[in-house]
């Protein structure tokens, strides 16, 4: 199968830009994918960041001016990973330039920025835009999604999705833009990581009707460039309790987004429990999915049981990797791009896709409601 040639441009040559470049080099691991991407252009305002990409033989343009990249006819799709305060301008410019876009979370620094990008999309009917959130592309996460969609839960009791870091547990870690409201946004850690916790719930149709936010600003100062303590004014941890509905029945849905979660590195977890069944998955053990069921135990009778099943390596798009092997973060990145480009060329079908613009815009309303709830101590209904 020969796929459609797709020229990729990256704006933002930092950690995630390099990760995407590496994922595209692993494209042959996918079986019969309908797209053949090639990284052809990279932009970063820091010339030193471009040095990594200059050794990739397919890259034909490196530039510090994003307008130059957007004007290049070899670029069909643009991935953008920059500071949150730059999202609106770069995303709107990309859409209006006629390029498809895989945008980074949180899709604008706030609700107004997200709405401006959505307006540009609406004004450009041929545009194709999705938002990055790779953790649900772990095979175990996909198993959990399929389990919930099967109806096996019965009447749902509760659900939870979390994303846990301990990257800020070191109080001497220097201040950076993600710890400053003017660059990261008022939602703080919710802007930085919250999309990971809402991708699956929103895709399952679990839109909260009202929320309670519990937010923590734990480390209020960090060393500045000269070592002098500077204000660190973003939320470090955020828990959102909400009421949502599953098959018409209300249930409590909780999301946790934390940069200070002792003992964690980069852990995504999902759990849904119902009267008839339940499912759990954590990237801490990427091969294991736990399933709840009532079983007949010989000599004992009918009992409740949590059973462990190995998920293996296969996710949304089939790969050459043996199905018994475990999956990792780089595999989830590859699967996210496989889903994005398959949908871009119209071949994803019923497969699980990337975050849609309207879902990303909704998260900003959820975050604003959570902040308002934290300030008032009451349930707050998100604006729509």
mmCIF file of C-alpha atoms in Angstrom:
data_model
loop_
_atom_site.group_PDB
_atom_site.id
_atom_site.type_symbol
_atom_site.label_atom_id
_atom_site.label_comp_id
_atom_site.label_asym_id
_atom_site.label_seq_id
_atom_site.Cartn_x
_atom_site.Cartn_y
_atom_site.Cartn_z
ATOM 1 C CA UNK A 1 0.000 0.000 0.000
ATOM 2 C CA UNK A 2 1.448 3.352 -1.041
ATOM 3 C CA UNK A 3 0.341 6.170 1.228
ATOM 4 C CA UNK A 4 -0.368 9.787 0.429
ATOM 5 C CA UNK A 5 2.789 11.901 0.664
ATOM 6 C CA UNK A 6 2.459 14.457 3.472
ATOM 7 C CA UNK A 7 5.045 17.162 4.150
ATOM 8 C CA UNK A 8 5.411 17.941 7.861
ATOM 9 C CA UNK A 9 6.592 21.201 9.385
ATOM 10 C CA UNK A 10 7.421 21.715 13.059
ATOM 11 C CA UNK A 11 7.222 25.068 14.836
ATOM 12 C CA UNK A 12 9.007 24.775 18.164
ATOM 13 C CA UNK A 13 12.152 22.667 18.189
ATOM 14 C CA UNK A 14 12.179 21.815 21.886
ATOM 15 C CA UNK A 15 11.503 18.547 23.708
ATOM 16 C CA UNK A 16 8.282 17.639 21.917
ATOM 17 C CA UNK A 17 9.469 18.874 18.531
ATOM 18 C CA UNK A 18 12.421 16.478 18.738
ATOM 19 C CA UNK A 19 10.131 13.680 19.947
ATOM 20 C CA UNK A 20 7.860 14.143 16.932
ATOM 21 C CA UNK A 21 10.846 14.141 14.570
ATOM 22 C CA UNK A 22 11.943 10.822 16.058
ATOM 23 C CA UNK A 23 8.436 9.369 15.755
ATOM 24 C CA UNK A 24 8.257 10.223 12.058
ATOM 25 C CA UNK A 25 11.523 8.353 11.488
ATOM 26 C CA UNK A 26 9.815 5.244 12.934
ATOM 27 C CA UNK A 27 6.909 5.419 10.475
ATOM 28 C CA UNK A 28 7.815 2.097 8.748
ATOM 29 C CA UNK A 29 6.776 0.358 11.984
ATOM 30 C CA UNK A 30 3.147 1.022 10.968
ATOM 31 C CA UNK A 31 1.458 -1.536 8.734
ATOM 32 C CA UNK A 32 -0.267 -0.249 5.559
ATOM 33 C CA UNK A 33 -0.810 3.276 6.804
ATOM 34 C CA UNK A 34 -2.551 5.517 4.233
ATOM 35 C CA UNK A 35 -0.119 8.417 4.713
ATOM 36 C CA UNK A 36 3.643 8.736 4.203
ATOM 37 C CA UNK A 37 4.821 11.732 6.234
ATOM 38 C CA UNK A 38 8.170 13.395 5.727
ATOM 39 C CA UNK A 39 9.619 16.094 7.966
ATOM 40 C CA UNK A 40 10.593 18.876 5.574
ATOM 41 C CA UNK A 41 10.732 22.103 7.604
ATOM 42 C CA UNK A 42 11.428 23.258 11.170
ATOM 43 C CA UNK A 43 11.110 26.675 12.801
ATOM 44 C CA UNK A 44 12.379 27.905 16.149
ATOM 45 C CA UNK A 45 13.267 31.419 17.295
ATOM 46 C CA UNK A 46 16.431 29.973 18.853
ATOM 47 C CA UNK A 47 18.911 29.031 16.077
ATOM 48 C CA UNK A 48 20.672 26.583 18.421
ATOM 49 C CA UNK A 49 17.472 24.517 18.670
ATOM 50 C CA UNK A 50 17.555 23.973 14.910
ATOM 51 C CA UNK A 51 20.901 22.162 14.993
ATOM 52 C CA UNK A 52 19.241 18.885 16.023
ATOM 53 C CA UNK A 53 17.044 18.898 12.912
ATOM 54 C CA UNK A 54 19.754 19.839 10.429
ATOM 55 C CA UNK A 55 21.140 16.287 10.630
ATOM 56 C CA UNK A 56 17.790 14.844 9.444
ATOM 57 C CA UNK A 57 18.226 14.357 5.709
ATOM 58 C CA UNK A 58 14.584 15.058 4.781
ATOM 59 C CA UNK A 59 14.597 18.540 6.347
ATOM 60 C CA UNK A 60 14.924 21.115 3.576
ATOM 61 C CA UNK A 61 14.173 24.289 5.523
ATOM 62 C CA UNK A 62 15.228 25.503 8.954
ATOM 63 C CA UNK A 63 14.163 29.007 9.894
ATOM 64 C CA UNK A 64 13.548 31.372 12.795
ATOM 65 C CA UNK A 65 10.506 32.916 11.063
ATOM 66 C CA UNK A 66 7.270 30.910 11.163
ATOM 67 C CA UNK A 67 5.881 32.881 8.216
ATOM 68 C CA UNK A 68 8.629 31.392 6.036
ATOM 69 C CA UNK A 69 7.660 27.872 7.070
ATOM 70 C CA UNK A 70 3.948 28.524 6.491
ATOM 71 C CA UNK A 71 4.685 29.910 3.013
ATOM 72 C CA UNK A 72 6.575 26.769 1.975
ATOM 73 C CA UNK A 73 4.437 24.725 -0.473
ATOM 74 C CA UNK A 74 6.224 21.528 0.590
ATOM 75 C CA UNK A 75 4.546 21.770 4.017
ATOM 76 C CA UNK A 76 1.063 20.220 4.261
ATOM 77 C CA UNK A 77 0.779 19.679 8.021
ATOM 78 C CA UNK A 78 2.218 21.743 10.870
ATOM 79 C CA UNK A 79 2.881 20.604 14.442
ATOM 80 C CA UNK A 80 3.288 23.486 16.905
ATOM 81 C CA UNK A 81 4.780 23.217 20.404
ATOM 82 C CA UNK A 82 5.430 26.667 21.861
ATOM 83 C CA UNK A 83 4.551 28.706 24.962
ATOM 84 C CA UNK A 84 0.833 28.936 25.656
ATOM 85 C CA UNK A 85 0.721 32.707 25.164
ATOM 86 C CA UNK A 86 1.902 32.189 21.561
ATOM 87 C CA UNK A 87 -0.723 29.591 20.623
ATOM 88 C CA UNK A 88 -3.447 31.898 19.363
ATOM 89 C CA UNK A 89 -1.306 33.836 16.893
ATOM 90 C CA UNK A 90 0.569 30.824 15.528
ATOM 91 C CA UNK A 91 -2.483 28.570 15.304
ATOM 92 C CA UNK A 92 -4.578 31.218 13.544
ATOM 93 C CA UNK A 93 -1.708 31.991 11.150
ATOM 94 C CA UNK A 94 -1.372 28.277 10.349
ATOM 95 C CA UNK A 95 -5.079 27.753 9.707
ATOM 96 C CA UNK A 96 -5.305 30.840 7.507
ATOM 97 C CA UNK A 97 -2.208 29.709 5.587
ATOM 98 C CA UNK A 98 -4.173 26.638 4.514
ATOM 99 C CA UNK A 99 -2.081 24.136 6.474
ATOM 100 C CA UNK A 100 -3.461 21.268 8.520
ATOM 101 C CA UNK A 101 -2.545 21.615 12.199
ATOM 102 C CA UNK A 102 -1.729 19.313 15.086
ATOM 103 C CA UNK A 103 -1.757 21.813 17.940
ATOM 104 C CA UNK A 104 -0.302 21.374 21.391
ATOM 105 C CA UNK A 105 -2.388 21.677 24.534
ATOM 106 C CA UNK A 106 -3.991 23.723 25.957
ATOM 107 C CA UNK A 107 -5.030 25.161 22.567
ATOM 108 C CA UNK A 108 -4.571 28.772 23.633
ATOM 109 C CA UNK A 109 -3.684 30.388 26.926
ATOM 110 C CA UNK A 110 -7.356 30.821 27.888
ATOM 111 C CA UNK A 111 -10.930 30.508 26.675
ATOM 112 C CA UNK A 112 -10.802 33.673 24.570
ATOM 113 C CA UNK A 113 -7.684 32.451 22.750
ATOM 114 C CA UNK A 114 -9.207 29.022 22.109
ATOM 115 C CA UNK A 115 -12.405 30.629 20.817
ATOM 116 C CA UNK A 116 -10.368 32.821 18.437
ATOM 117 C CA UNK A 117 -8.690 29.727 16.973
ATOM 118 C CA UNK A 118 -12.043 27.938 16.623
ATOM 119 C CA UNK A 119 -13.428 31.031 14.857
ATOM 120 C CA UNK A 120 -10.523 30.930 12.376
ATOM 121 C CA UNK A 121 -11.231 27.237 11.751
ATOM 122 C CA UNK A 122 -14.927 27.962 11.165
ATOM 123 C CA UNK A 123 -13.962 30.687 8.699
ATOM 124 C CA UNK A 124 -11.717 28.239 6.828
ATOM 125 C CA UNK A 125 -13.976 25.330 5.791
ATOM 126 C CA UNK A 126 -11.152 23.250 4.312
ATOM 127 C CA UNK A 127 -9.076 23.394 7.503
ATOM 128 C CA UNK A 128 -8.171 20.263 9.478
ATOM 129 C CA UNK A 129 -7.124 20.800 13.108
ATOM 130 C CA UNK A 130 -6.627 18.432 16.024
ATOM 131 C CA UNK A 131 -4.912 18.757 19.409
ATOM 132 C CA UNK A 132 -2.131 16.626 20.877
ATOM 133 C CA UNK A 133 -2.771 14.199 23.735
ATOM 134 C CA UNK A 134 -0.758 11.028 23.366
ATOM 135 C CA UNK A 135 -1.329 9.112 26.624
ATOM 136 C CA UNK A 136 -4.730 7.609 25.633
ATOM 137 C CA UNK A 137 -2.994 5.904 22.702
ATOM 138 C CA UNK A 138 -1.354 3.340 24.989
ATOM 139 C CA UNK A 139 -2.882 -0.044 24.103
ATOM 140 C CA UNK A 140 -4.168 -0.490 27.661
ATOM 141 C CA UNK A 141 -5.927 2.860 27.509
ATOM 142 C CA UNK A 142 -7.590 1.847 24.251
ATOM 143 C CA UNK A 143 -8.716 -1.414 25.849
ATOM 144 C CA UNK A 144 -10.279 0.591 28.673
ATOM 145 C CA UNK A 145 -12.096 2.865 26.211
ATOM 146 C CA UNK A 146 -13.418 -0.132 24.261
ATOM 147 C CA UNK A 147 -14.518 -1.788 27.507
ATOM 148 C CA UNK A 148 -16.576 1.253 28.533
ATOM 149 C CA UNK A 149 -18.093 1.570 25.054
ATOM 150 C CA UNK A 150 -19.112 -2.103 25.139
ATOM 151 C CA UNK A 151 -21.648 -1.389 27.882
ATOM 152 C CA UNK A 152 -19.976 -3.794 30.313
ATOM 153 C CA UNK A 153 -20.066 -1.272 33.186
ATOM 154 C CA UNK A 154 -23.819 -1.388 33.573
ATOM 155 C CA UNK A 155 -25.005 1.488 35.767
ATOM 156 C CA UNK A 156 -21.830 3.500 36.301
ATOM 157 C CA UNK A 157 -20.784 4.203 39.906
ATOM 158 C CA UNK A 158 -17.763 6.465 39.387
ATOM 159 C CA UNK A 159 -14.866 7.264 37.058
ATOM 160 C CA UNK A 160 -11.479 8.896 37.393
ATOM 161 C CA UNK A 161 -8.686 10.050 35.069
ATOM 162 C CA UNK A 162 -5.355 11.371 36.358
ATOM 163 C CA UNK A 163 -2.043 12.673 35.081
ATOM 164 C CA UNK A 164 0.727 12.746 37.658
ATOM 165 C CA UNK A 165 4.220 14.278 37.656
ATOM 166 C CA UNK A 166 6.758 14.971 40.366
ATOM 167 C CA UNK A 167 8.767 17.311 38.134
ATOM 168 C CA UNK A 168 8.306 20.258 40.519
ATOM 169 C CA UNK A 169 8.979 18.497 43.810
ATOM 170 C CA UNK A 170 12.494 20.021 43.777
ATOM 171 C CA UNK A 171 11.950 23.494 45.277
ATOM 172 C CA UNK A 172 15.326 24.592 43.873
ATOM 173 C CA UNK A 173 14.292 23.888 40.300
ATOM 174 C CA UNK A 174 14.744 27.171 38.386
ATOM 175 C CA UNK A 175 11.712 29.213 37.404
ATOM 176 C CA UNK A 176 10.552 28.698 33.825
ATOM 177 C CA UNK A 177 7.609 29.886 31.724
ATOM 178 C CA UNK A 178 5.277 27.076 32.810
ATOM 179 C CA UNK A 179 5.451 28.443 36.361
ATOM 180 C CA UNK A 180 4.480 32.003 35.332
ATOM 181 C CA UNK A 181 0.844 32.935 34.783
ATOM 182 C CA UNK A 182 1.649 35.485 32.067
ATOM 183 C CA UNK A 183 3.040 32.726 29.832
ATOM 184 C CA UNK A 184 1.260 29.559 31.034
ATOM 185 C CA UNK A 185 -2.148 31.069 31.824
ATOM 186 C CA UNK A 186 -4.313 31.411 34.896
ATOM 187 C CA UNK A 187 -5.186 27.709 34.834
ATOM 188 C CA UNK A 188 -1.541 26.756 35.503
ATOM 189 C CA UNK A 189 -1.051 22.998 35.626
ATOM 190 C CA UNK A 190 -4.483 22.493 34.060
ATOM 191 C CA UNK A 191 -3.280 24.332 30.960
ATOM 192 C CA UNK A 192 -0.005 22.429 30.981
ATOM 193 C CA UNK A 193 -1.305 18.888 31.495
ATOM 194 C CA UNK A 194 -5.084 18.951 31.875
ATOM 195 C CA UNK A 195 -5.897 17.907 28.316
ATOM 196 C CA UNK A 196 -4.503 14.454 29.096
ATOM 197 C CA UNK A 197 -7.144 13.936 31.801
ATOM 198 C CA UNK A 198 -10.093 15.115 29.692
ATOM 199 C CA UNK A 199 -9.394 13.527 26.293
ATOM 200 C CA UNK A 200 -10.943 10.161 27.170
ATOM 201 C CA UNK A 201 -13.834 11.389 29.374
ATOM 202 C CA UNK A 202 -14.991 13.892 26.749
ATOM 203 C CA UNK A 203 -14.621 11.345 23.940
ATOM 204 C CA UNK A 204 -16.819 8.973 25.966
ATOM 205 C CA UNK A 205 -19.446 11.718 26.134
ATOM 206 C CA UNK A 206 -18.859 12.551 29.779
ATOM 207 C CA UNK A 207 -19.323 16.323 29.695
ATOM 208 C CA UNK A 208 -19.534 17.675 33.273
ATOM 209 C CA UNK A 209 -22.695 19.494 34.261
ATOM 210 C CA UNK A 210 -21.108 21.138 37.314
ATOM 211 C CA UNK A 211 -17.667 21.018 38.903
ATOM 212 C CA UNK A 212 -15.803 21.600 42.139
ATOM 213 C CA UNK A 213 -12.164 22.616 41.845
ATOM 214 C CA UNK A 214 -9.492 22.012 44.493
ATOM 215 C CA UNK A 215 -6.303 23.806 43.466
ATOM 216 C CA UNK A 216 -2.890 24.093 45.132
ATOM 217 C CA UNK A 217 -0.079 26.614 44.662
ATOM 218 C CA UNK A 218 2.504 24.721 46.704
ATOM 219 C CA UNK A 219 5.839 26.263 45.663
ATOM 220 C CA UNK A 220 5.279 30.017 45.509
ATOM 221 C CA UNK A 221 8.880 31.018 44.698
ATOM 222 C CA UNK A 222 11.650 29.573 42.559
ATOM 223 C CA UNK A 223 15.193 30.683 41.713
ATOM 224 C CA UNK A 224 15.323 33.236 38.894
ATOM 225 C CA UNK A 225 18.142 33.525 36.310
ATOM 226 C CA UNK A 226 20.509 35.036 38.885
ATOM 227 C CA UNK A 227 19.447 32.668 41.680
ATOM 228 C CA UNK A 228 17.270 35.239 43.424
ATOM 229 C CA UNK A 229 13.838 33.878 44.388
ATOM 230 C CA UNK A 230 11.113 34.982 41.978
ATOM 231 C CA UNK A 231 7.322 34.585 42.257
ATOM 232 C CA UNK A 232 5.982 31.267 40.967
ATOM 233 C CA UNK A 233 2.303 32.079 40.484
ATOM 234 C CA UNK A 234 0.699 29.088 38.736
ATOM 235 C CA UNK A 235 -1.308 26.248 40.237
ATOM 236 C CA UNK A 236 0.898 23.194 40.871
ATOM 237 C CA UNK A 237 -1.856 20.648 41.488
ATOM 238 C CA UNK A 238 -5.516 20.576 40.493
ATOM 239 C CA UNK A 239 -8.311 18.149 41.321
ATOM 240 C CA UNK A 240 -11.691 18.575 39.642
ATOM 241 C CA UNK A 241 -14.702 16.738 41.027
ATOM 242 C CA UNK A 242 -17.722 16.838 38.753
ATOM 243 C CA UNK A 243 -21.090 15.349 37.933
ATOM 244 C CA UNK A 244 -21.453 13.828 34.478
ATOM 245 C CA UNK A 245 -23.827 11.331 32.846
ATOM 246 C CA UNK A 246 -23.360 7.868 31.360
ATOM 247 C CA UNK A 247 -26.327 6.375 29.508
ATOM 248 C CA UNK A 248 -28.429 9.095 31.115
ATOM 249 C CA UNK A 249 -27.438 8.242 34.707
ATOM 250 C CA UNK A 250 -25.480 10.803 36.777
ATOM 251 C CA UNK A 251 -22.156 9.763 38.293
ATOM 252 C CA UNK A 252 -19.146 11.428 39.971
ATOM 253 C CA UNK A 253 -16.212 12.012 37.617
ATOM 254 C CA UNK A 254 -12.843 13.088 39.030
ATOM 255 C CA UNK A 255 -9.753 14.307 37.216
ATOM 256 C CA UNK A 256 -6.393 14.945 38.888
ATOM 257 C CA UNK A 257 -3.629 16.945 37.236
ATOM 258 C CA UNK A 258 -0.478 17.325 39.315
ATOM 259 C CA UNK A 259 3.092 18.543 38.880
ATOM 260 C CA UNK A 260 3.856 17.687 42.502
ATOM 261 C CA UNK A 261 2.858 14.044 43.007
ATOM 262 C CA UNK A 262 5.645 12.406 45.029
ATOM 263 C CA UNK A 263 6.858 9.143 43.552
ATOM 264 C CA UNK A 264 5.632 9.857 40.026
ATOM 265 C CA UNK A 265 7.490 10.504 36.771
ATOM 266 C CA UNK A 266 4.871 10.691 34.021
ATOM 267 C CA UNK A 267 1.859 8.578 35.005
ATOM 268 C CA UNK A 268 -1.549 8.534 33.270
ATOM 269 C CA UNK A 269 -4.353 6.538 34.865
ATOM 270 C CA UNK A 270 -7.973 5.803 34.018
ATOM 271 C CA UNK A 271 -10.593 3.974 36.037
ATOM 272 C CA UNK A 272 -14.315 3.404 35.510
ATOM 273 C CA UNK A 273 -16.427 1.290 37.861
ATOM 274 C CA UNK A 274 -20.037 0.192 37.409
ATOM 275 C CA UNK A 275 -22.553 -2.156 38.955
ATOM 276 C CA UNK A 276 -21.786 -4.896 36.423
ATOM 277 C CA UNK A 277 -18.105 -4.345 35.660
ATOM 278 C CA UNK A 278 -15.082 -2.089 35.876
ATOM 279 C CA UNK A 279 -11.763 -1.313 34.227
ATOM 280 C CA UNK A 280 -8.441 0.206 35.330
ATOM 281 C CA UNK A 281 -5.266 1.124 33.475
ATOM 282 C CA UNK A 282 -2.072 2.928 34.481
ATOM 283 C CA UNK A 283 1.005 3.675 32.393
ATOM 284 C CA UNK A 284 3.050 2.625 35.424
ATOM 285 C CA UNK A 285 2.441 -0.915 34.203
ATOM 286 C CA UNK A 286 1.828 -0.460 30.460
ATOM 287 C CA UNK A 287 1.053 -4.132 29.789
ATOM 288 C CA UNK A 288 -1.570 -4.585 32.480
ATOM 289 C CA UNK A 289 -5.284 -3.826 32.316
ATOM 290 C CA UNK A 290 -7.475 -4.704 35.286
ATOM 291 C CA UNK A 291 -11.057 -5.789 34.688
ATOM 292 C CA UNK A 292 -13.734 -6.237 37.352
ATOM 293 C CA UNK A 293 -16.303 -9.003 37.044
ATOM 294 C CA UNK A 294 -18.443 -11.403 39.040
ATOM 295 C CA UNK A 295 -17.028 -14.909 38.665
ATOM 296 C CA UNK A 296 -17.843 -18.414 39.824
ATOM 297 C CA UNK A 297 -15.075 -19.673 42.104
ATOM 298 C CA UNK A 298 -14.973 -23.503 42.363
ATOM 299 C CA UNK A 299 -15.787 -24.608 45.888
ATOM 300 C CA UNK A 300 -16.657 -21.073 46.981
ATOM 301 C CA UNK A 301 -19.458 -19.676 44.848
ATOM 302 C CA UNK A 302 -20.067 -16.415 43.034
ATOM 303 C CA UNK A 303 -17.627 -13.672 44.040
ATOM 304 C CA UNK A 304 -16.325 -10.269 42.998
ATOM 305 C CA UNK A 305 -12.956 -10.286 41.239
ATOM 306 C CA UNK A 306 -10.423 -7.863 39.780
ATOM 307 C CA UNK A 307 -8.548 -9.751 37.061
ATOM 308 C CA UNK A 308 -5.328 -8.695 35.297
ATOM 309 C CA UNK A 309 -4.937 -9.003 31.534
ATOM 310 C CA UNK A 310 -1.811 -8.201 29.485
ATOM 311 C CA UNK A 311 -2.609 -5.671 26.762
ATOM 312 C CA UNK A 312 0.483 -6.144 24.570
ATOM 313 C CA UNK A 313 1.728 -3.654 21.976
ATOM 314 C CA UNK A 314 -1.133 -3.023 19.524
ATOM 315 C CA UNK A 315 -3.101 0.232 19.710
ATOM 316 C CA UNK A 316 -5.161 2.217 17.181
ATOM 317 C CA UNK A 317 -3.057 1.401 14.111
ATOM 318 C CA UNK A 318 -1.388 -2.021 13.649
ATOM 319 C CA UNK A 319 2.411 -2.172 13.815
ATOM 320 C CA UNK A 320 5.142 -4.663 13.032
ATOM 321 C CA UNK A 321 5.892 -4.948 16.768
ATOM 322 C CA UNK A 322 5.055 -8.347 18.220
ATOM 323 C CA UNK A 323 1.672 -8.262 20.012
ATOM 324 C CA UNK A 324 3.182 -9.710 23.198
ATOM 325 C CA UNK A 325 5.641 -6.845 23.699
ATOM 326 C CA UNK A 326 5.004 -3.860 25.964
ATOM 327 C CA UNK A 327 4.291 -0.342 24.720
ATOM 328 C CA UNK A 328 5.934 2.939 25.802
ATOM 329 C CA UNK A 329 5.695 6.714 25.447
ATOM 330 C CA UNK A 330 7.398 6.841 22.045
ATOM 331 C CA UNK A 331 4.928 4.220 20.796
ATOM 332 C CA UNK A 332 2.016 6.349 22.038
ATOM 333 C CA UNK A 333 3.437 9.355 20.143
ATOM 334 C CA UNK A 334 3.655 7.251 16.973
ATOM 335 C CA UNK A 335 0.086 6.026 17.423
ATOM 336 C CA UNK A 336 -1.207 9.558 17.993
ATOM 337 C CA UNK A 337 0.396 10.672 14.726
ATOM 338 C CA UNK A 338 -0.893 7.557 12.976
ATOM 339 C CA UNK A 339 -4.423 8.439 14.094
ATOM 340 C CA UNK A 340 -4.000 12.127 13.209
ATOM 341 C CA UNK A 341 -2.710 11.516 9.683
ATOM 342 C CA UNK A 342 -5.164 8.683 9.017
ATOM 343 C CA UNK A 343 -8.007 11.047 9.902
ATOM 344 C CA UNK A 344 -6.365 13.816 7.849
ATOM 345 C CA UNK A 345 -6.476 11.655 4.711
ATOM 346 C CA UNK A 346 -9.949 10.328 5.571
ATOM 347 C CA UNK A 347 -8.963 6.781 6.562
ATOM 348 C CA UNK A 348 -9.352 6.624 10.354
ATOM 349 C CA UNK A 349 -12.875 5.206 10.212
ATOM 350 C CA UNK A 350 -14.159 4.378 13.702
ATOM 351 C CA UNK A 351 -10.666 4.517 15.205
ATOM 352 C CA UNK A 352 -9.927 6.617 18.290
ATOM 353 C CA UNK A 353 -8.743 10.048 17.191
ATOM 354 C CA UNK A 354 -6.921 13.082 18.543
ATOM 355 C CA UNK A 355 -8.590 15.822 20.559
ATOM 356 C CA UNK A 356 -10.988 17.891 18.458
ATOM 357 C CA UNK A 357 -10.944 21.719 18.571
ATOM 358 C CA UNK A 358 -14.367 21.893 20.201
ATOM 359 C CA UNK A 359 -13.220 19.485 22.918
ATOM 360 C CA UNK A 360 -10.101 21.567 23.549
ATOM 361 C CA UNK A 361 -12.181 24.748 23.749
ATOM 362 C CA UNK A 362 -14.511 23.029 26.228
ATOM 363 C CA UNK A 363 -11.611 22.186 28.546
ATOM 364 C CA UNK A 364 -10.934 25.919 28.975
ATOM 365 C CA UNK A 365 -14.517 26.341 30.182
ATOM 366 C CA UNK A 366 -14.029 23.447 32.596
ATOM 367 C CA UNK A 367 -10.802 24.956 33.901
ATOM 368 C CA UNK A 368 -12.415 28.386 34.355
ATOM 369 C CA UNK A 369 -15.314 26.784 36.234
ATOM 370 C CA UNK A 370 -12.870 24.867 38.448
ATOM 371 C CA UNK A 371 -11.004 28.070 39.328
ATOM 372 C CA UNK A 372 -14.275 29.866 40.089
ATOM 373 C CA UNK A 373 -15.347 26.909 42.241
ATOM 374 C CA UNK A 374 -12.063 26.967 44.133
ATOM 375 C CA UNK A 375 -12.525 30.658 44.873
ATOM 376 C CA UNK A 376 -16.163 30.385 45.975
ATOM 377 C CA UNK A 377 -16.192 26.918 47.537
ATOM 378 C CA UNK A 378 -19.292 25.950 45.540
ATOM 379 C CA UNK A 379 -20.289 23.843 42.547
ATOM 380 C CA UNK A 380 -19.988 25.830 39.318
ATOM 381 C CA UNK A 381 -21.620 24.972 35.987
ATOM 382 C CA UNK A 382 -19.188 25.395 33.052
ATOM 383 C CA UNK A 383 -20.237 27.969 30.481
ATOM 384 C CA UNK A 384 -21.008 26.687 26.994
#
